[in-house]
Amino acid sequence: MEKPFFKKGETKKSSVKELLASSRAIEGVFVQGWVRTARDHKDFAFLEVNDGSCLKNLQVLVDGGLPAYGALADFSTGSAISILGDLVESPGKGQKWELKAKEIELVGSCPPDYPLQKKRHSDEFLRTIAHLRPRTNKYGALLRIRSQLAQAVHSFFCDEGFFLVSTPILTASDCEGAGDLFSVSAPAHENKEEFFGKKAFLTVSGQLALETHALALGKVYTFGPTFRAENSHTARHAAEFWMIEPEMAFADLADDMDLAEKFVKYLVGHLLNFCQEDMELFFAFVDKSLQEALNAIADKTFERITYTKAIEILQKSGKSFEHPVAWGLDLQTEHERFLAESFVQGPVFVCDYPTQIKPFYMRANPDGKTVAAMDLLAPRVGEIIGGSQREERHDFLKAAMERQKLSKEEYGWYLDTRLYGSAPHSGFGMGFERFLMLATGITNIRDVISFPRTPGSIAY
RNA sequence: UCCCCAGUAGCUCAGUCGGCAGAGCAGGUGGCUGUUAACCACCGUGUCCGUGGUUCGAGUCCGCGCUGGGGAGCCA
């Protein structure tokens, strides 16, 4: 429907972000967005309009003389409207610019049972209306930041000479990471029971596929959805999440940690430089210590300690832990938290873990007891990166696979890469949502992904 | 899968010892002011999560179930 004051192709539409950043008054601007709140007065009214382009709203002055003033009840909280008006300096306090409306048109009305109100809602409540929560300040800010950071992931790897590889989401490897997999089924075709002729699953990691490409293109990465059918009920686990996995040929574990550290610092730097307005919300309302914590990540060199050293530190800490601390046992959440939050007070790499608690593909260290693995532990969110140098020696890998009883038929192709021009190589995986939790101070993974999938919950 | 907590108006929550179901916000109506999570006055709002039990009487006590949250394990 053609609007009287909006000619498609002729009228230039402005975003709220552009207008608020304007250096001058502008006559005849056109804006479309959603009413956040209306302040009704006797002879005039104010509408706060948000179009998602930024956190801030544009204040729209509706003069009593306008026909729109008579229809003010239509422009209720949540309604979608188009406004034509003049951008003028605001005589009121609190904003530099405001839009003096000339014409307003209701695009989509919003009845009074609109669940989002002009007040703070709990995260738990907002999760029950995940289709509407992007309209709140907090989720809007989060989603803009999420988008910015996703772009930054690609620019980082591009700058570092990495190639993006799209690894398969459907996979036949049923023990990629020993985690529980979602199985994939399709309608039966002809006589075939299985669509692919064998069982298929959703990927739990692109790593094995990525290794084959690193041994051809040198430096590669993938950034895609990952699926884990683990029955985890925590604030840090989702059944569907996004993971960033780089893989480098001719690189050892130290190179791997160097890359991980540079990567994390780059993302934090990007956040502080390009997402300032949205980040202010998290600094002010979500976590008061967040700004300091992010500055520390950007400035400080990450500590690197071996697993063996970490066990010593924990044993000498004088703290009584609920779970036992002994060489050969995996670090528990409370141990990781102590290391990152109390001992280092910042991100810390723990490397060279006992062979028996790590997967088959990690490279055996000369000591015969440990493998070249590393975890980056961050305060509050725990393990944010897990990586390793991969076992590139054919005989070592074959022996490790036999020990862990992996079928040679299923993984022959993987072993092949060690037969033909094998080279040392390393990589890691970073949970994108875990990083977003670190970045924003949000404490529940369900609140950094648009439609969270957790055990027993897949609404939308 | 295990342990703990919660579920009362659209939202956030109070509800004492078991004795008539409450407040703030949101919403409606009117007023007022260059306001800004506006303000002032008035108005309406309930399957007290479900189910079974104890009791003269249950939002309140007990059993079971459901949902949400926190923690553990598993992991990113």
Short mmCIF file of C-alpha atoms (C1' of nucleotides) in Angstrom, two decimals, chain A residues 39 41 46 59 93 95 98 117-119 127 228 231-234 237-238 332-333 383-384 434 444, chain B residues 1 10-12 24-27 32-38 68-76:
data_model
loop_
_atom_site.label_atom_id
_atom_site.label_comp_id
_atom_site.label_asym_id
_atom_site.label_seq_id
_atom_site.Cartn_x
_atom_site.Cartn_y
_atom_site.Cartn_z
CA ARG A 39 3.96 10.03 26.87
CA HIS A 41 0.02 15.29 27.25
CA PHE A 46 6.09 12.20 22.84
CA GLN A 59 12.00 10.92 20.48
CA LYS A 93 16.98 17.65 28.26
CA GLN A 95 18.67 14.09 23.84
CA GLU A 98 14.19 14.80 18.11
CA GLN A 117 6.02 -3.63 29.30
CA LYS A 118 7.87 -0.47 30.08
CA LYS A 119 9.70 -2.13 32.90
CA ARG A 127 12.65 -16.90 27.61
CA ARG A 228 25.19 -32.29 21.35
CA ASN A 231 21.33 -34.38 28.95
CA SER A 232 22.94 -31.32 30.48
CA HIS A 233 20.95 -29.00 32.69
CA THR A 234 23.26 -26.09 33.27
CA HIS A 237 25.05 -25.98 27.87
CA ALA A 238 22.79 -25.93 24.85
CA GLN A 332 36.28 -30.31 37.94
CA THR A 333 34.33 -27.11 37.53
CA GLU A 383 36.17 -23.69 29.55
CA ILE A 384 35.82 -21.36 26.59
CA ARG A 434 30.37 -19.16 25.74
CA ASN A 444 22.80 -18.15 31.05
"C1'" U B 1 21.00 -38.82 35.52
"C1'" G B 10 -0.70 -9.39 32.16
"C1'" C B 11 4.56 -8.70 34.87
"C1'" U B 12 7.47 -8.59 39.72
"C1'" G B 24 3.69 -2.17 43.15
"C1'" C B 25 4.04 -1.95 38.01
"C1'" A B 26 1.34 -2.72 33.40
"C1'" G B 27 -3.86 -1.74 31.37
"C1'" C B 32 -1.86 18.15 34.16
"C1'" U B 33 3.05 19.38 32.83
"C1'" G B 34 8.89 20.06 26.98
"C1'" U B 35 8.09 15.08 28.81
"C1'" U B 36 11.82 11.21 28.96
"C1'" A B 37 10.94 3.72 32.77
"C1'" A B 38 6.77 11.30 33.25
"C1'" G B 68 10.83 -23.15 35.56
"C1'" G B 69 15.42 -21.96 38.03
"C1'" G B 70 20.23 -23.04 40.59
"C1'" G B 71 24.18 -26.61 41.37
"C1'" A B 72 26.89 -31.41 39.95
"C1'" G B 73 28.40 -34.65 36.08
"C1'" C B 74 29.36 -34.43 30.64
"C1'" C B 75 31.48 -30.56 27.60
"C1'" A B 76 32.37 -25.77 24.03
#
